[in-house]
XYZ file of C-alpha atoms in Angstrom:
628
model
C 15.962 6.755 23.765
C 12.321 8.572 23.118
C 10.932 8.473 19.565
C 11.607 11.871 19.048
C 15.001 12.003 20.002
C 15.006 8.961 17.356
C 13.797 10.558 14.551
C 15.726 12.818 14.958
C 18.901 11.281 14.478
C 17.573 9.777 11.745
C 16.850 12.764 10.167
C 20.074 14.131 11.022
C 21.832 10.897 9.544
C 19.639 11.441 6.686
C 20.554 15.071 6.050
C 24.635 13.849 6.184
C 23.940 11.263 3.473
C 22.256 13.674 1.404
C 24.694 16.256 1.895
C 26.799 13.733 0.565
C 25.199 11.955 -2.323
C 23.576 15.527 -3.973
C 25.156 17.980 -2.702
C 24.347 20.914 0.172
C 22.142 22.659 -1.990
C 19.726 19.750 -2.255
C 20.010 19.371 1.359
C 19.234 22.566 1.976
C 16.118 22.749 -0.901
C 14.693 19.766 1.101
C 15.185 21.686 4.659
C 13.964 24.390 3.234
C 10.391 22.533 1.662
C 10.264 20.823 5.524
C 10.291 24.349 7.423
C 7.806 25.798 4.891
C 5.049 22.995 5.109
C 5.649 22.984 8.838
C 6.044 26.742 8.970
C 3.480 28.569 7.046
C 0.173 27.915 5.614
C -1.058 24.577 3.682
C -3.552 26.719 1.350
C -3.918 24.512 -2.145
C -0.817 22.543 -1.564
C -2.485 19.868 -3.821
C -3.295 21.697 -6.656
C -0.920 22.882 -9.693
C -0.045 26.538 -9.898
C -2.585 28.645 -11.911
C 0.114 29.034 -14.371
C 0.456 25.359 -15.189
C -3.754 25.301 -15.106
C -3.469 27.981 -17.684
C -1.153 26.165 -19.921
C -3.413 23.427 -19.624
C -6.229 25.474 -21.110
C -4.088 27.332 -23.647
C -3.006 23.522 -25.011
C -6.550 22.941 -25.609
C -7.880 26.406 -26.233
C -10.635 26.298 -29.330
C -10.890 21.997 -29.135
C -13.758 20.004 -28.493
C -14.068 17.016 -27.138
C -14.476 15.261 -30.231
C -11.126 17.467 -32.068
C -8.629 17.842 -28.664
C -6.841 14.401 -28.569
C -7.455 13.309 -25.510
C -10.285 9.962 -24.774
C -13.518 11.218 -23.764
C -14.688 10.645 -20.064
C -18.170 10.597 -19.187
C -18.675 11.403 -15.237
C -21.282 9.251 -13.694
C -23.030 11.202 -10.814
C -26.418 9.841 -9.366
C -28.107 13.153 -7.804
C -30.367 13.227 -4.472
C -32.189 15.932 -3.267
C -28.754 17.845 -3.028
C -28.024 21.175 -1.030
C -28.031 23.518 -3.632
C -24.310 25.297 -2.643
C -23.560 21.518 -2.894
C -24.842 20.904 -6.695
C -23.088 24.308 -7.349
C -19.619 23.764 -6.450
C -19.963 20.071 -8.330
C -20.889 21.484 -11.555
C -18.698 24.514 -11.512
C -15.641 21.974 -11.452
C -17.181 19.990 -14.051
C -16.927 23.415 -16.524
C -14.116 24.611 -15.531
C -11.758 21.439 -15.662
C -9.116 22.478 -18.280
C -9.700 19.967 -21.132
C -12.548 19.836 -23.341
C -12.894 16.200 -22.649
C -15.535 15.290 -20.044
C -19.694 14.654 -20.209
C -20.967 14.902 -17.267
C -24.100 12.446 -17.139
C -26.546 13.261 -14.429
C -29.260 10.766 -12.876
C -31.428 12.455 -10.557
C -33.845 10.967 -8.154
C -34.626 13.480 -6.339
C -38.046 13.953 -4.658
C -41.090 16.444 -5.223
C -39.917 18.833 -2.991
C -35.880 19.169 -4.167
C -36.749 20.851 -7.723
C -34.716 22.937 -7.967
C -31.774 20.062 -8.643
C -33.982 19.773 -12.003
C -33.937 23.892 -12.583
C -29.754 24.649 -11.637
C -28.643 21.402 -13.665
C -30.460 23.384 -16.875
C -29.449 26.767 -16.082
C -25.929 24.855 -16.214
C -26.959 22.776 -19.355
C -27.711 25.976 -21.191
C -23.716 26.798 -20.996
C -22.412 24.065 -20.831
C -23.837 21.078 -23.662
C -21.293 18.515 -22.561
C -23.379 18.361 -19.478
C -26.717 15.729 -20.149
C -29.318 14.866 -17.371
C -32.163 12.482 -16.964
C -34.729 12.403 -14.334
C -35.039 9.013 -12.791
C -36.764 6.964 -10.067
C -35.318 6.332 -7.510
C -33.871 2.910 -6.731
C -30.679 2.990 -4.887
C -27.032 4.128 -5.737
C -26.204 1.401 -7.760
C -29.111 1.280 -10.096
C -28.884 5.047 -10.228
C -25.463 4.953 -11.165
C -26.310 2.468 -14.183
C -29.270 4.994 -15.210
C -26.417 7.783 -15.472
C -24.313 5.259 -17.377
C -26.975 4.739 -19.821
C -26.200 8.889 -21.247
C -22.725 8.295 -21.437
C -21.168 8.476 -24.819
C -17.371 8.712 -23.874
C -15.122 5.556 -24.481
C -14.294 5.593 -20.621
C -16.668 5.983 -17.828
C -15.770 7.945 -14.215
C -17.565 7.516 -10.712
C -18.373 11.410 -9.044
C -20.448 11.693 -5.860
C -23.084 14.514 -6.090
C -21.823 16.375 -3.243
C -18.175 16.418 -3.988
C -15.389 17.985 -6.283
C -13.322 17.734 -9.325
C -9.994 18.707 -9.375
C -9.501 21.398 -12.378
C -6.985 18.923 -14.243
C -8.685 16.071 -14.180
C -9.741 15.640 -16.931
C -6.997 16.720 -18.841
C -4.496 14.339 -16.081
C -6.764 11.287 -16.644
C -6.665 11.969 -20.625
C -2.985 12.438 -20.917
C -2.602 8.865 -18.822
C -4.551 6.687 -21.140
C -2.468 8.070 -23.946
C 0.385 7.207 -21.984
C -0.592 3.823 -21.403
C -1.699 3.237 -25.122
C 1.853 4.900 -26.451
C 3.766 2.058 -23.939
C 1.684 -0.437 -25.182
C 0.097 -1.507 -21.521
C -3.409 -1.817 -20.291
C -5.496 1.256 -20.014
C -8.786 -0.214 -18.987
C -9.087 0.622 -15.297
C -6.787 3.694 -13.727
C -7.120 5.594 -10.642
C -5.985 8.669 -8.735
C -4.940 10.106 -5.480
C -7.690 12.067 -3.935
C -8.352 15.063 -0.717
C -10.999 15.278 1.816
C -12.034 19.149 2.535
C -15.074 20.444 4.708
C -15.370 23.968 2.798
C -12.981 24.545 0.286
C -10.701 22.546 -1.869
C -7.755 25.359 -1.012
C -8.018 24.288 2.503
C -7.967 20.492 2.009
C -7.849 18.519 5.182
C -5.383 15.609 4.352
C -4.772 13.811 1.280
C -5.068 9.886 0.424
C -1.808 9.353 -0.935
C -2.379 6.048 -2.490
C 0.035 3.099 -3.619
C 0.209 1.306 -7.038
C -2.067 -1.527 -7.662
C -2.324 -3.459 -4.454
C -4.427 -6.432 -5.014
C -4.214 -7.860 -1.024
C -4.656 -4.310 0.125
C -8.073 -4.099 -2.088
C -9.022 -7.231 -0.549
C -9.062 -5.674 2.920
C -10.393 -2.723 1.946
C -11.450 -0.087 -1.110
C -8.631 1.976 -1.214
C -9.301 2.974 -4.589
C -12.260 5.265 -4.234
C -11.874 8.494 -6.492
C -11.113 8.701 -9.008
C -11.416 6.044 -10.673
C -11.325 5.855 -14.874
C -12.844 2.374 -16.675
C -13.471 1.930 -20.438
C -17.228 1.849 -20.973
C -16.651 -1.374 -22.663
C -15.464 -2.948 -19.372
C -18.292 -1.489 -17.524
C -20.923 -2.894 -20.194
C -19.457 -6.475 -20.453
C -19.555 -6.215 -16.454
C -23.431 -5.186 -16.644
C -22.556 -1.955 -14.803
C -22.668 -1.547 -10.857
C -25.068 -4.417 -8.584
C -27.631 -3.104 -6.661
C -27.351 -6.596 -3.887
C -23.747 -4.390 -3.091
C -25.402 -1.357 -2.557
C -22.979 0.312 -0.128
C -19.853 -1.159 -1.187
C -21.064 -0.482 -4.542
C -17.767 0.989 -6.095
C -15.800 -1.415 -4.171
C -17.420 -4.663 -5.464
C -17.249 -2.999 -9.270
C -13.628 -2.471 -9.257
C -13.109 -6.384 -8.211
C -14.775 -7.193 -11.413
C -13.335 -4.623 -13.658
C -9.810 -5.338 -12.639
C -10.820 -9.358 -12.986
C -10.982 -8.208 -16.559
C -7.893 -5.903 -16.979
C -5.668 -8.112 -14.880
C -4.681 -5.091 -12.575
C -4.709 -1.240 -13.016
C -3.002 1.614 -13.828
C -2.089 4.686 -10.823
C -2.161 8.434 -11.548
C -0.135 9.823 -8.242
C -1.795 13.224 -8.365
C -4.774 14.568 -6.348
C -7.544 14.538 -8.674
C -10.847 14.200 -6.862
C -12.023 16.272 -3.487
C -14.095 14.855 -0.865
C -16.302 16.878 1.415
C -16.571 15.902 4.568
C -19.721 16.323 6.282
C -22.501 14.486 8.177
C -23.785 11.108 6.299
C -20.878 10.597 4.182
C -18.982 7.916 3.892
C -15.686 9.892 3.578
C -16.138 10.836 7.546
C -16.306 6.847 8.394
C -18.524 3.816 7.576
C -20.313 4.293 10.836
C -22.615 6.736 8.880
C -23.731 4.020 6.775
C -23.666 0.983 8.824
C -24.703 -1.163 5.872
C -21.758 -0.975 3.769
C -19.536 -4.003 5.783
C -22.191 -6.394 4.724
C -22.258 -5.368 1.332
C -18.167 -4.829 1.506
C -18.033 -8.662 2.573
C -20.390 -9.996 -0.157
C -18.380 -8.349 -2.826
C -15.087 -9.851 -1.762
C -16.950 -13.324 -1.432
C -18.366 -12.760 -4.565
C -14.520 -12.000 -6.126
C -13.622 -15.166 -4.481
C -16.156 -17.449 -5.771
C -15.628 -15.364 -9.385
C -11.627 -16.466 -9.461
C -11.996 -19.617 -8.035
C -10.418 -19.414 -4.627
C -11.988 -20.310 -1.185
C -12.051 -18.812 1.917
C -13.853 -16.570 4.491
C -14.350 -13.014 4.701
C -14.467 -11.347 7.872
C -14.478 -8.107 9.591
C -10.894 -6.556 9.801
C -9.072 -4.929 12.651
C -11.044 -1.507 12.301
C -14.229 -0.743 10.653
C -14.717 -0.487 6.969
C -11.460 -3.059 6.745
C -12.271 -6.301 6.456
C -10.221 -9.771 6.299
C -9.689 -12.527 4.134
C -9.104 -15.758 5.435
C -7.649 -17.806 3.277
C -8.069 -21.964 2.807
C -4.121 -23.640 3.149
C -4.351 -25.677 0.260
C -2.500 -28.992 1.334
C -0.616 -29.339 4.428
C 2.695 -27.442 3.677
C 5.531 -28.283 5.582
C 7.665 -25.207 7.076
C 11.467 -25.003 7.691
C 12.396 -22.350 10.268
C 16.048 -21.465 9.753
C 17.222 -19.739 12.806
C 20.829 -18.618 12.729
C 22.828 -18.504 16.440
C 26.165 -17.470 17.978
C 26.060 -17.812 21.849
C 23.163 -16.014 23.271
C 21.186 -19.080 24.390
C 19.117 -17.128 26.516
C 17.830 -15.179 23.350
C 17.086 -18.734 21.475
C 15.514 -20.297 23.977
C 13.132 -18.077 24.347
C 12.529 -17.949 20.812
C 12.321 -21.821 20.843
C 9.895 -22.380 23.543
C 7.616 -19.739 22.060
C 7.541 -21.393 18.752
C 7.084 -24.727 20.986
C 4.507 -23.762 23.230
C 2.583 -21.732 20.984
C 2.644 -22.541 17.439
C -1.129 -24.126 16.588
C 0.384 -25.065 12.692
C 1.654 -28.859 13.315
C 3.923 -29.256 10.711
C 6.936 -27.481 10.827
C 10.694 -28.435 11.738
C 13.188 -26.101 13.093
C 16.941 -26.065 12.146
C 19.555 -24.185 14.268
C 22.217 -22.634 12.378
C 25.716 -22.835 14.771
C 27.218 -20.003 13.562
C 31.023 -19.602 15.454
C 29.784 -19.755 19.073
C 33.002 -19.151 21.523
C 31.075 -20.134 24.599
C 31.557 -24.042 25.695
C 27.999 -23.632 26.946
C 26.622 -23.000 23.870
C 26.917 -26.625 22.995
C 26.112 -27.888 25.600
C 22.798 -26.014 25.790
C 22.076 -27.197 21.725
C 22.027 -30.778 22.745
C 19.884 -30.348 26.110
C 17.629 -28.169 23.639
C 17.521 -31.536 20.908
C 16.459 -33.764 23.489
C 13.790 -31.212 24.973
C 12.383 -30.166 21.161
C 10.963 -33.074 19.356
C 12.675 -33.019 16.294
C 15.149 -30.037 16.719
C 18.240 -29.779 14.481
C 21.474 -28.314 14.901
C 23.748 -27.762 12.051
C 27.087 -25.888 11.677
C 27.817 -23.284 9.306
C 31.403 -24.201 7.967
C 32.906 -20.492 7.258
C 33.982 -17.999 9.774
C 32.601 -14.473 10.865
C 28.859 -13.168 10.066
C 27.153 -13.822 7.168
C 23.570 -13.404 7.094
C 22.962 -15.014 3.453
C 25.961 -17.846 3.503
C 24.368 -18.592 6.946
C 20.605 -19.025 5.892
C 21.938 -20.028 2.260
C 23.440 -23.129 4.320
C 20.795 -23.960 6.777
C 18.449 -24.395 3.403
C 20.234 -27.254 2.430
C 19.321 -29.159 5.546
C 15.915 -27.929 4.792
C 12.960 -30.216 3.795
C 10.063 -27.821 3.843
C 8.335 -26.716 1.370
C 8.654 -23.359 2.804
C 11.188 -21.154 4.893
C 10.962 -19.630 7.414
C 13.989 -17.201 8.073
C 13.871 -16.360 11.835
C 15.994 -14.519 13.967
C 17.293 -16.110 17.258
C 16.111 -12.402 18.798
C 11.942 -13.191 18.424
C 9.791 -14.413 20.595
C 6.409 -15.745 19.221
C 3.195 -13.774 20.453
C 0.170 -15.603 19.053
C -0.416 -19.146 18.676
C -1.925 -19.007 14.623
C 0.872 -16.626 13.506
C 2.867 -19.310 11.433
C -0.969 -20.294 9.929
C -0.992 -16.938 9.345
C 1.856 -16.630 6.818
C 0.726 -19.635 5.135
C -2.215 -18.618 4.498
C -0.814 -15.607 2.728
C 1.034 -17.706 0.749
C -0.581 -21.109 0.171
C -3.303 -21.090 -1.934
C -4.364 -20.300 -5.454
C -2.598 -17.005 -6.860
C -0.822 -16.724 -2.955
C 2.390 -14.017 -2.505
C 5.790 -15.757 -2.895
C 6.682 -13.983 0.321
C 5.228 -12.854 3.547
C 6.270 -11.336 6.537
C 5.247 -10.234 10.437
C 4.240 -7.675 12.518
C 7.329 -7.305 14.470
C 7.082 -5.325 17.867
C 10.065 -3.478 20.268
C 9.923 -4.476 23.867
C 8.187 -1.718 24.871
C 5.298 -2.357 22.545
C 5.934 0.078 19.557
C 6.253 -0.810 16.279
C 9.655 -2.542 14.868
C 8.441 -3.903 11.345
C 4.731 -3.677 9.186
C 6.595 -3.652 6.079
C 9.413 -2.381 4.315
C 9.339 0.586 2.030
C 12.733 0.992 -0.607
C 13.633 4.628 -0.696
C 13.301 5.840 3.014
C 16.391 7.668 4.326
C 17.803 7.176 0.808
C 17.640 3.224 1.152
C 15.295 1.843 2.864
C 13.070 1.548 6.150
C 10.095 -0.072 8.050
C 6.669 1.158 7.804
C 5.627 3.068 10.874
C 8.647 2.303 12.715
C 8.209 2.960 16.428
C 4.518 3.733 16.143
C 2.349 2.993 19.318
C 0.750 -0.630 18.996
C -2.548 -0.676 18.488
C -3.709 2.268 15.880
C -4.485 1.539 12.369
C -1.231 3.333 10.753
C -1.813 5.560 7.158
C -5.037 4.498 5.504
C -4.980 1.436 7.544
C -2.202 0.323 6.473
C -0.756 -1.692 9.639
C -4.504 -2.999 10.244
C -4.465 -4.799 7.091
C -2.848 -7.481 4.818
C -0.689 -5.378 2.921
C 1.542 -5.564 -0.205
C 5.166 -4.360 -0.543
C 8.754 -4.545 -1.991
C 9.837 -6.004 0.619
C 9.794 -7.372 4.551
C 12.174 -7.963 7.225
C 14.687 -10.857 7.164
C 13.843 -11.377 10.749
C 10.757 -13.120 9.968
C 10.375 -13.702 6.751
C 8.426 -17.024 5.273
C 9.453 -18.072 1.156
C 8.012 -20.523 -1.011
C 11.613 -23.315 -0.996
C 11.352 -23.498 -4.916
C 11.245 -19.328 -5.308
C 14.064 -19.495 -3.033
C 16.130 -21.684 -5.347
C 14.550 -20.250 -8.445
C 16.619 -16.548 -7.668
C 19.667 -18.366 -5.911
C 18.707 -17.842 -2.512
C 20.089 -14.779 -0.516
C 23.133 -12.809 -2.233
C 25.930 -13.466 0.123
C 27.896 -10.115 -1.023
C 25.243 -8.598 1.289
C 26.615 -9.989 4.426
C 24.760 -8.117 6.925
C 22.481 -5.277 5.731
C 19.795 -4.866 2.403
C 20.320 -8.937 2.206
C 16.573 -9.334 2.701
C 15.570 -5.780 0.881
C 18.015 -7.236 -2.323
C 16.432 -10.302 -2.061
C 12.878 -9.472 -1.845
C 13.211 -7.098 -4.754
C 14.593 -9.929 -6.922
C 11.680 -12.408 -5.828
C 9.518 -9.067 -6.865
C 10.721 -8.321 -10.197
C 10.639 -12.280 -11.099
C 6.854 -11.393 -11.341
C 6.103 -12.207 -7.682
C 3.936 -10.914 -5.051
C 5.658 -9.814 -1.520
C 2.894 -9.977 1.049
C 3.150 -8.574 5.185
C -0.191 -9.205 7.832
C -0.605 -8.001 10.919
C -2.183 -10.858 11.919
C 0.877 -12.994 12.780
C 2.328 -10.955 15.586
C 6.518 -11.399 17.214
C 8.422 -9.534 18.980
C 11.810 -8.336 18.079
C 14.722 -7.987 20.792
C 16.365 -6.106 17.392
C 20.439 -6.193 17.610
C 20.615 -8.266 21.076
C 22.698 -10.973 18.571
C 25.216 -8.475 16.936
C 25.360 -5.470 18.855
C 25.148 -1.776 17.071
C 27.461 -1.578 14.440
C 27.930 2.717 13.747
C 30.866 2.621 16.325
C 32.816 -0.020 14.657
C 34.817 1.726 11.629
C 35.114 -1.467 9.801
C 31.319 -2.300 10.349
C 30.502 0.969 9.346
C 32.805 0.549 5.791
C 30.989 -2.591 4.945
C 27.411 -0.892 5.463
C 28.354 1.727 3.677
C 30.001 -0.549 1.569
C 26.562 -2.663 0.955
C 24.148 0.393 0.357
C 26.337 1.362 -2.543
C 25.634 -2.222 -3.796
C 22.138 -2.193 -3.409
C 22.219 0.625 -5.687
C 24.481 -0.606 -8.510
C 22.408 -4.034 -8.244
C 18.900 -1.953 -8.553
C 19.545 1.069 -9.776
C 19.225 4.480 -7.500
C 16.102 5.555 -9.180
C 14.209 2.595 -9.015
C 15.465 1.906 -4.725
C 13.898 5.983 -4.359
C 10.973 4.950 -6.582
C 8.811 2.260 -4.534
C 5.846 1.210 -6.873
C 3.659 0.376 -2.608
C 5.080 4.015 -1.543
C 3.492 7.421 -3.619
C 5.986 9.630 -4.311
C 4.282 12.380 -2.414
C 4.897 10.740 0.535
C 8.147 11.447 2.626
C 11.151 9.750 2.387
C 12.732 11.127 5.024
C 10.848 9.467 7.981
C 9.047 6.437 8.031
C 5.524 7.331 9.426
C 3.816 7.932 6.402
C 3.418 11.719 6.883
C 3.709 14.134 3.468
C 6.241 15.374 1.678
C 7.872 18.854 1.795
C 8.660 18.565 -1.777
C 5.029 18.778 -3.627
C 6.511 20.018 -6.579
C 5.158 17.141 -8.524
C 1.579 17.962 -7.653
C 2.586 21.802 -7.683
C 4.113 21.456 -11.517
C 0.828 18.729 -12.584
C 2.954 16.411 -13.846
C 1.313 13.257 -15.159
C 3.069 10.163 -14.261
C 1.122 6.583 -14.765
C 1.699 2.865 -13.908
C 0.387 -0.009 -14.329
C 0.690 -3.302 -12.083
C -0.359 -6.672 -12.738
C -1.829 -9.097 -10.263
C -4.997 -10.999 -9.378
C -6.969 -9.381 -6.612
């Protein structure tokens, strides 16, 4: 079966459940979004409707900055000899953003023969007295972002390129947040937004960043964050502002130290920043600036040193991503649990792969006999014990498939100090990949969980993560994409956080497996993993994936399809309803690693139809915890 002809099904099944769940007319509201976007033109799909950017400004009509409510924002914007239709377009969003509360604070180090920056910025000042400038020399973007810093008089501070573009309810968005945050009693020191590139205009955006919640291994790997990003000016002073020795990575190295002081930050889904695209900016690719890896990788070693963990920073899979390798702190033992009925063939080549490749020494491996039928089959598990150093064989004492009672048995045989769930279906591709989920895991502030970049056969994507929510329940990020690429925002190039990963190769920390009871055996066959990563999660832990320990996944060769069995299909059915009594419907639709302007009806990352959200400027906040 092609990947179209797959997603399609999907959809299809997708559109049934719906159907089913909220009725037709949802179903067909949802159709109805996908035909449009598809359809007919894309022309401001980011932006709210003038009518909500009109209420905005009728809230606030006659207020000042000082009377209106809302926490004053000074914009920090280093100029440089820039194109006049450029400056223009900057300052025009800076007076008309729809709240009364943003300074604009302008450091300009432009030479002789660019003026005229000096002359527009006062023909704007003379309208517009929230807007304050200074001319400067110039030495580089970091000390000319502390020069702009030094006009500021708002109680939060906010990072704007010269030659870019303010949404018109930013201001107002990034306002309403922080009172958010202050009325639910959470941090409000460091928040950030979704954001647009665009070439000409902002109604004709190219694509938008859709961004996850506070991601502290994705930051690592690279600065997802960008624009725009809110701080209190209190953070930035106690900080001493941005580093010149990180000029380049600049912003990226200042948000590792600001969020070393909040202890995570807070996420504004809505586009609220535009980036133009053009030659010599860094929103086309670092290759215009060749110097920002270096500084990139000195901020991040910096970070390291700061909080007190060790290990090397590299370049990552693509450029401007970049690679933490972690120090194993001790020498961790690992107990691979891998469950098996029959199918030798399958387990053997999982076991020689572990065998002949696996470079981490210290590991045991513990078959789980699960109801084999085939005289062979035990015959083959005690050839296997005398060919495998150290191979164990144990036999699960209840009858028919169950995924938990299975593993939740094998883990009592199990000595490690980590697990290693494993399907019998895998076969091992690169010698460091175990060391590579340790590393993830053992060391100072390490995830609870990690899992693997799983791979089909035929060398597309299986697993890089699973996302709650997709197709109603949940799926794998960039399921059945191509090996190779980079995925959404690099997001299969990189060491990523989520809600959850595949059971198939999943690695746990033995005491957070016992802390939460191990693996709920109500879920016999499906969600076990997804039920049981989301309870590790919401115990305060971190679920990690890398694409850096790399399997391959003969997916369903042990148990066969189940849609055509009517009794499988009851129990499936049977176990999605469960995963939503357990976690609650809205909160399985609402993953925190997923923005809600993403779609949930495929799994490839690509935008919603329904952008009524960004359409209606709703402000929605959240804060995460978690050290970076």
């Amino acid at each position: 079966m092609n990947v179209r002809l797959k997603r399609a099904k999907e959809l299809a099944g997708y559109a049934v459940q719906l159907t089913k769940d909220e009725g037709l007319g949802t179903m067909l509201a949802r159709g109805a979004g996908f035909v449009k976007r598809r359809c007919f033109g894309k022309k401001a799909r980011y932006l709210p409707t003038k009518k909500v950017l009109e209420a905005q400004r009728a809230e606030l009509a006659g207020q000042t900055a000082d009377s209106c409510g809302l926490p004053t924002i000074s914009i920090l914007t280093p100029l440089y000899n820039t194109p006049e239709p450029y400056l223009r377009e900057f300052l025009n969003s800076f007076v008309d953003q729809t709240a009364p509360n943003g300074q604009l604070c302008l450091a300009d180090a432009s030479d002789a023969e660019h003026d005229a920056v000096k002359r527009i910025v006062e023909e704007y000042q003379a309208k517009n007295q929230r807007i304050v400038y200074k001319k400067i020399e110039n030495k580089g973007i970091a000390a000319n972002t502390n020069a702009a810093a030094s006009l500021a008089t708002g109680d939060y501070l906010a990072l704007a390129d010269h030659d870019d573009i303010l949404a018109p309810h930013a201001m107002y968005t990034m306002g309403k947040a922080i009172l958010q945050l202050r009325e639910r009693g959470e941090p409000d020191g460091f928040l950030y937004s979704d954001e647009a590139l665009f070439s000409k205009s902002i109604q004709r955006p190219i694509v938008a960043h859709f961004k996850p919640d506070y991601a502290p291994d994705y930051l690592l790997c690279c600065n997802y964050i960008c624009h725009l990003a809110v701080f209190q000016k209190a953070l930035w002073d106690a900080v001493g502002g941005e580093r010149p020795e990180c000029d380049g990575s600049q912003d990226h190295d200042l948000f590792l130290r600001l969020i070393e002081q909040v202890g995570g930050a807070a996420h504004v889904p809505q586009v609220l920043y535009y980036w133009r695209v053009h030659a010599g900016s860094t929103s086309g690719g670092t290759e215009a600036k060749p110097y920002v890896a270096a500084a990139a990788k000195k901020a991040l070693a910096d970070h390291l040193a700061r909080t007190g963990r060790t290990g090397t920073v590299e370049d990552g899979l693509f450029p401007s991503t970049y690679r933490v390798k972690w120090d194993i702190e001790g020498d961790p033992k690992v107990s691979i649990l891998i469950p098996n009925k029959d199918h030798t063939d399958d387990l053997e080549k999982c076991l020689q792969s572990i065998w002949k490749k696996t470079t981490w020494d210290n590991y045991e491996i513990i078959v789980i006999e699960n109801n084999s039928t085939d005289p062979a089959t035990f015959a083959y598990y005690e050839k296997a014990k005398q060919r495998y150093d150290g191979l164990k064989v144990v036999t699960y004492p209840e009858k028919g498939f169950n995924f938990s009672g299975i593993n939740n048995f094998g883990r009592k045989a199990a000595a490690g100090d980590y697990l290693l769930l494993l399907n019998n279906d895998v076969e091992v591709r690169n010698g460091d990949w175990l060391t590579e989920l340790l590393r993830q895991c053992a060391h100072k502030g390490g995830a609870a969980i990690c899992g693997a970049m799983l791979y089909y056969p035929d060398e597309t994507l299986q697993h890089a993560g699973v996302i709650t929510g997709l197709g109603g329940y949940a799926g794998h990020s960039h399921k059945y994409k191509q090996k190779g690429g980079s995925g959404y925002l690099f997001r299969i190039a990189t060491v990523q956080d989520f809600s959850a990963v595949t059971g198939a190769c999943l690695l746990v920390k033995a005491s957070v497996y016992d802390e939460v009871g191990g693996l709920d055996e109500q879920f016999a066959v499906a969600f076990n993993d997804v039920d049981f990563c989301l309870r590790v999660r919401d115990a305060g832990c971190r679920i990690a994936w890398t694409p850096y320990a790399e399997l391959t996944h003969y997916e369903s060769k042990s148990r066969g399809g189940d849609e055509k069995d009517p009794a499988k299909a009851a129990r499936f059915a049977a176990e999605q309803q469960r995963l939503y009594a357990i976690h609650g419907k809205e909160n399985i639709l609402d993953d925190p690693y997923y923005n809600p302007n993403l779609t949930r009806d495929r799994e490839d990352f690509s935008e919603s139809d329904d952008l009524r959200g960004l359409k209606a400027g709703k402000v929605t906040v959240r804060f995460r915890g978690g050290e970076a």
